[in-house]
PDB file of C-alpha atoms in Angstrom:
ATOM      1  CA  MET A   1     -48.777 -30.970 -47.921  1.00  0.00           C
ATOM      2  CA  LYS A   2     -45.991 -28.660 -48.805  1.00  0.00           C
ATOM      3  CA  LYS A   3     -46.397 -26.712 -45.809  1.00  0.00           C
ATOM      4  CA  SER A   4     -46.308 -29.297 -43.381  1.00  0.00           C
ATOM      5  CA  PHE A   5     -42.987 -30.707 -45.074  1.00  0.00           C
ATOM      6  CA  PHE A   6     -41.943 -26.938 -44.733  1.00  0.00           C
ATOM      7  CA  THR A   7     -42.484 -26.989 -40.943  1.00  0.00           C
ATOM      8  CA  VAL A   8     -41.201 -30.572 -40.525  1.00  0.00           C
ATOM      9  CA  SER A   9     -38.426 -29.368 -42.257  1.00  0.00           C
ATOM     10  CA  ALA A  10     -38.348 -25.790 -40.212  1.00  0.00           C
ATOM     11  CA  LEU A  11     -38.896 -27.696 -36.920  1.00  0.00           C
ATOM     12  CA  ALA A  12     -35.939 -30.842 -37.341  1.00  0.00           C
ATOM     13  CA  GLY A  13     -33.338 -27.520 -38.501  1.00  0.00           C
ATOM     14  CA  LEU A  14     -34.475 -26.363 -35.343  1.00  0.00           C
ATOM     15  CA  LEU A  15     -34.008 -28.711 -33.304  1.00  0.00           C
ATOM     16  CA  ALA A  16     -30.251 -29.945 -35.520  1.00  0.00           C
ATOM     17  CA  VAL A  17     -29.000 -26.483 -34.370  1.00  0.00           C
ATOM     18  CA  ALA A  18     -30.888 -26.322 -30.659  1.00  0.00           C
ATOM     19  CA  THR A  19     -29.016 -29.210 -29.994  1.00  0.00           C
ATOM     20  CA  SER A  20     -25.658 -28.503 -31.223  1.00  0.00           C
ATOM     21  CA  PHE A  21     -25.392 -26.721 -28.359  1.00  0.00           C
ATOM     22  CA  SER A  22     -24.990 -27.413 -24.971  1.00  0.00           C
ATOM     23  CA  SER A  23     -25.516 -25.086 -22.127  1.00  0.00           C
ATOM     24  CA  ARG A  24     -21.397 -25.930 -20.971  1.00  0.00           C
ATOM     25  CA  ASP A  25     -20.285 -25.323 -24.022  1.00  0.00           C
ATOM     26  CA  VAL A  26     -21.973 -21.882 -23.818  1.00  0.00           C
ATOM     27  CA  VAL A  27     -21.142 -21.163 -20.422  1.00  0.00           C
ATOM     28  CA  ASP A  28     -17.282 -23.082 -20.212  1.00  0.00           C
ATOM     29  CA  ILE A  29     -16.317 -19.687 -17.745  1.00  0.00           C
ATOM     30  CA  PRO A  30     -14.849 -21.321 -14.927  1.00  0.00           C
ATOM     31  CA  MET A  31     -16.714 -19.393 -12.278  1.00  0.00           C
ATOM     32  CA  LYS A  32     -15.015 -18.520  -9.077  1.00  0.00           C
ATOM     33  CA  SER A  33     -17.095 -17.976  -5.185  1.00  0.00           C
ATOM     34  CA  SER A  34     -16.791 -14.998  -3.736  1.00  0.00           C
ATOM     35  CA  LEU A  35     -14.405 -15.508  -1.304  1.00  0.00           C
ATOM     36  CA  GLU A  36     -11.612 -16.195  -3.908  1.00  0.00           C
ATOM     37  CA  VAL A  37     -12.479 -13.439  -6.512  1.00  0.00           C
ATOM     38  CA  HIS A  38     -12.033 -11.107  -2.694  1.00  0.00           C
ATOM     39  CA  HIS A  39      -8.779 -13.612  -1.949  1.00  0.00           C
ATOM     40  CA  ASN A  40      -7.479 -12.385  -5.373  1.00  0.00           C
ATOM     41  CA  GLU A  41      -7.875  -8.780  -5.381  1.00  0.00           C
ATOM     42  CA  SER A  42      -7.152  -7.973  -2.081  1.00  0.00           C
ATOM     43  CA  LYS A  43      -5.237  -4.828  -1.154  1.00  0.00           C
ATOM     44  CA  THR A  44      -1.582  -4.469  -0.355  1.00  0.00           C
ATOM     45  CA  GLN A  45      -0.909  -4.503   2.592  1.00  0.00           C
ATOM     46  CA  THR A  46      -0.097  -1.101   4.270  1.00  0.00           C
ATOM     47  CA  PHE A  47       2.053  -0.127   7.311  1.00  0.00           C
ATOM     48  CA  LYS A  48       1.932   2.828   9.906  1.00  0.00           C
ATOM     49  CA  ILE A  49       5.464   4.338  10.290  1.00  0.00           C
ATOM     50  CA  ARG A  50       5.904   6.358  13.919  1.00  0.00           C
ATOM     51  CA  TYR A  51       8.916   9.439  13.607  1.00  0.00           C
ATOM     52  CA  GLY A  52      11.207   9.729  16.005  1.00  0.00           C
ATOM     53  CA  LEU A  53      14.870  11.566  16.215  1.00  0.00           C
ATOM     54  CA  LEU A  54      17.676  10.283  17.567  1.00  0.00           C
ATOM     55  CA  SER A  55      19.599  13.065  19.386  1.00  0.00           C
ATOM     56  CA  LYS A  56      23.937  13.686  19.051  1.00  0.00           C
ATOM     57  CA  SER A  57      24.437  11.535  21.629  1.00  0.00           C
ATOM     58  CA  GLY A  58      22.148   8.528  20.606  1.00  0.00           C
ATOM     59  CA  THR A  59      19.031   8.434  23.183  1.00  0.00           C
ATOM     60  CA  LYS A  60      15.940   7.764  21.292  1.00  0.00           C
ATOM     61  CA  LEU A  61      13.411  11.057  21.055  1.00  0.00           C
ATOM     62  CA  LEU A  62       9.420  10.562  20.574  1.00  0.00           C
ATOM     63  CA  SER A  63       8.201  13.423  22.499  1.00  0.00           C
ATOM     64  CA  GLY A  64       9.397  17.664  22.136  1.00  0.00           C
ATOM     65  CA  THR A  65       9.567  20.456  19.158  1.00  0.00           C
ATOM     66  CA  TYR A  66      12.186  20.518  16.808  1.00  0.00           C
ATOM     67  CA  ASP A  67      13.721  22.423  13.963  1.00  0.00           C
ATOM     68  CA  LEU A  68      11.692  20.251  11.949  1.00  0.00           C
ATOM     69  CA  GLY A  69      10.138  20.578   8.615  1.00  0.00           C
ATOM     70  CA  GLY A  70       8.708  17.028   8.904  1.00  0.00           C
ATOM     71  CA  PHE A  71       9.697  13.145   7.488  1.00  0.00           C
ATOM     72  CA  VAL A  72       9.766  11.458   4.563  1.00  0.00           C
ATOM     73  CA  ALA A  73       9.828   8.013   3.126  1.00  0.00           C
ATOM     74  CA  LYS A  74      11.465   7.364  -0.201  1.00  0.00           C
ATOM     75  CA  ASN A  75      10.354   3.636  -1.787  1.00  0.00           C
ATOM     76  CA  MET A  76      13.906   2.931  -2.857  1.00  0.00           C
ATOM     77  CA  THR A  77      12.492   1.027  -5.684  1.00  0.00           C
ATOM     78  CA  THR A  78       9.346   2.941  -6.994  1.00  0.00           C
ATOM     79  CA  GLY A  79      10.820   5.947  -5.868  1.00  0.00           C
ATOM     80  CA  GLU A  80       7.305   7.339  -5.070  1.00  0.00           C
ATOM     81  CA  LEU A  81       7.938   9.675  -1.859  1.00  0.00           C
ATOM     82  CA  TYR A  82       5.069   9.717   1.885  1.00  0.00           C
ATOM     83  CA  PHE A  83       5.483  12.593   3.986  1.00  0.00           C
ATOM     84  CA  SER A  84       4.685  12.273   7.872  1.00  0.00           C
ATOM     85  CA  GLU A  85       1.891  13.782   9.004  1.00  0.00           C
ATOM     86  CA  GLY A  86       2.665  17.199  11.345  1.00  0.00           C
ATOM     87  CA  TYR A  87       5.085  20.022  11.942  1.00  0.00           C
ATOM     88  CA  GLN A  88       8.038  20.899  14.302  1.00  0.00           C
ATOM     89  CA  SER A  89       6.436  18.462  17.727  1.00  0.00           C
ATOM     90  CA  LEU A  90       7.151  14.898  17.866  1.00  0.00           C
ATOM     91  CA  PRO A  91       5.621  12.019  17.221  1.00  0.00           C
ATOM     92  CA  GLN A  92       4.888  12.102  13.280  1.00  0.00           C
ATOM     93  CA  TYR A  93       3.066   9.484  11.857  1.00  0.00           C
ATOM     94  CA  SER A  94       3.250   8.187   7.948  1.00  0.00           C
ATOM     95  CA  GLU A  95      -0.273   5.951   7.150  1.00  0.00           C
ATOM     96  CA  GLU A  96      -0.843   3.186   4.160  1.00  0.00           C
ATOM     97  CA  ILE A  97       3.154   2.974   3.423  1.00  0.00           C
ATOM     98  CA  PRO A  98       3.491  -0.258   1.350  1.00  0.00           C
ATOM     99  CA  ALA A  99       6.087  -3.413   2.480  1.00  0.00           C
ATOM    100  CA  GLY A 100       9.449  -2.738   0.728  1.00  0.00           C
ATOM    101  CA  GLU A 101      12.705  -0.482   1.434  1.00  0.00           C
ATOM    102  CA  TYR A 102      12.762   2.718   2.055  1.00  0.00           C
ATOM    103  CA  ALA A 103      15.138   5.866   2.724  1.00  0.00           C
ATOM    104  CA  PHE A 104      13.990   7.592   5.749  1.00  0.00           C
ATOM    105  CA  SER A 105      14.951  10.884   5.800  1.00  0.00           C
ATOM    106  CA  GLY A 106      14.300  14.202   8.317  1.00  0.00           C
ATOM    107  CA  ILE A 107      13.433  17.449   6.451  1.00  0.00           C
ATOM    108  CA  GLN A 108      15.428  20.462   7.434  1.00  0.00           C
ATOM    109  CA  GLY A 109      12.469  22.959   9.628  1.00  0.00           C
ATOM    110  CA  GLN A 110      12.280  26.895   8.735  1.00  0.00           C
ATOM    111  CA  GLY A 111      15.094  27.954  11.302  1.00  0.00           C
ATOM    112  CA  GLY A 112      17.776  25.791   9.825  1.00  0.00           C
ATOM    113  CA  TRP A 113      19.407  25.068  12.781  1.00  0.00           C
ATOM    114  CA  VAL A 114      18.795  20.844  12.647  1.00  0.00           C
ATOM    115  CA  GLY A 115      20.324  19.128   9.737  1.00  0.00           C
ATOM    116  CA  TYR A 116      18.558  15.353   9.891  1.00  0.00           C
ATOM    117  CA  GLY A 117      20.533  12.400   8.678  1.00  0.00           C
ATOM    118  CA  THR A 118      18.840   9.757   6.528  1.00  0.00           C
ATOM    119  CA  VAL A 119      18.152   5.779   7.827  1.00  0.00           C
ATOM    120  CA  ILE A 120      17.477   2.820   4.827  1.00  0.00           C
ATOM    121  CA  ALA A 121      15.077   0.427   6.909  1.00  0.00           C
ATOM    122  CA  THR A 122      12.769  -2.238   5.444  1.00  0.00           C
ATOM    123  CA  VAL A 123       8.895  -1.664   6.008  1.00  0.00           C
ATOM    124  CA  SER A 124       7.865  -5.332   6.500  1.00  0.00           C
ATOM    125  CA  GLU A 125       5.505  -6.967   8.948  1.00  0.00           C
ATOM    126  CA  ALA A 126       8.669  -7.936  11.004  1.00  0.00           C
ATOM    127  CA  ASN A 127       9.091  -4.957  11.671  1.00  0.00           C
ATOM    128  CA  VAL A 128       5.799  -3.936  13.153  1.00  0.00           C
ATOM    129  CA  ASP A 129       6.137  -3.288  17.447  1.00  0.00           C
ATOM    130  CA  ALA A 130       3.435  -4.049  20.014  1.00  0.00           C
ATOM    131  CA  GLU A 131       1.850  -1.065  20.030  1.00  0.00           C
ATOM    132  CA  GLY A 132       1.166  -1.585  15.804  1.00  0.00           C
ATOM    133  CA  TYR A 133       3.338   0.892  14.389  1.00  0.00           C
ATOM    134  CA  ILE A 134       7.124   0.287  12.468  1.00  0.00           C
ATOM    135  CA  THR A 135       8.807   3.672  14.667  1.00  0.00           C
ATOM    136  CA  VAL A 136      11.962   5.342  12.688  1.00  0.00           C
ATOM    137  CA  TYR A 137      13.826   7.053  14.358  1.00  0.00           C
ATOM    138  CA  ILE A 138      16.090   9.732  12.244  1.00  0.00           C
ATOM    139  CA  PRO A 139      19.692  10.692  13.553  1.00  0.00           C
ATOM    140  CA  ILE A 140      20.178  14.223  13.846  1.00  0.00           C
ATOM    141  CA  MET A 141      23.515  15.033  11.970  1.00  0.00           C
ATOM    142  CA  TRP A 142      24.005  18.558  13.605  1.00  0.00           C
ATOM    143  CA  GLU A 143      22.430  21.109  15.211  1.00  0.00           C
ATOM    144  CA  GLU A 144      23.221  25.037  15.793  1.00  0.00           C
TER     145      GLU A 144
END
């Protein structure tokens, strides 16, 4: 009798504990679809920059070799620097530049024969041309 009373009590206690929790209480975490998670964790959109020069006479130059050490884009908000790929010849490119406002400059070449200016421009989808680039022309300020 003692054994059956204990067994019944244990079963009743176990049943009470088991029914006091529902699976909803235990797993009350909203589940997201894989599409939702992917959308929320998407990468920042980046852009391809194509660099050219603007001659002193106002001609846009996208080819040729110059006393040029490359180009640099400085994000005006974060201060991050992005350097072009290439050296001396045009055009040069920077890949994966995040949207934002930038100061674009030419880097003086080894000979020091040409000085380059700075252009402030916004990198955004609105400035992408038909070829898929944002083309920035850096002015030649002086040349010897």
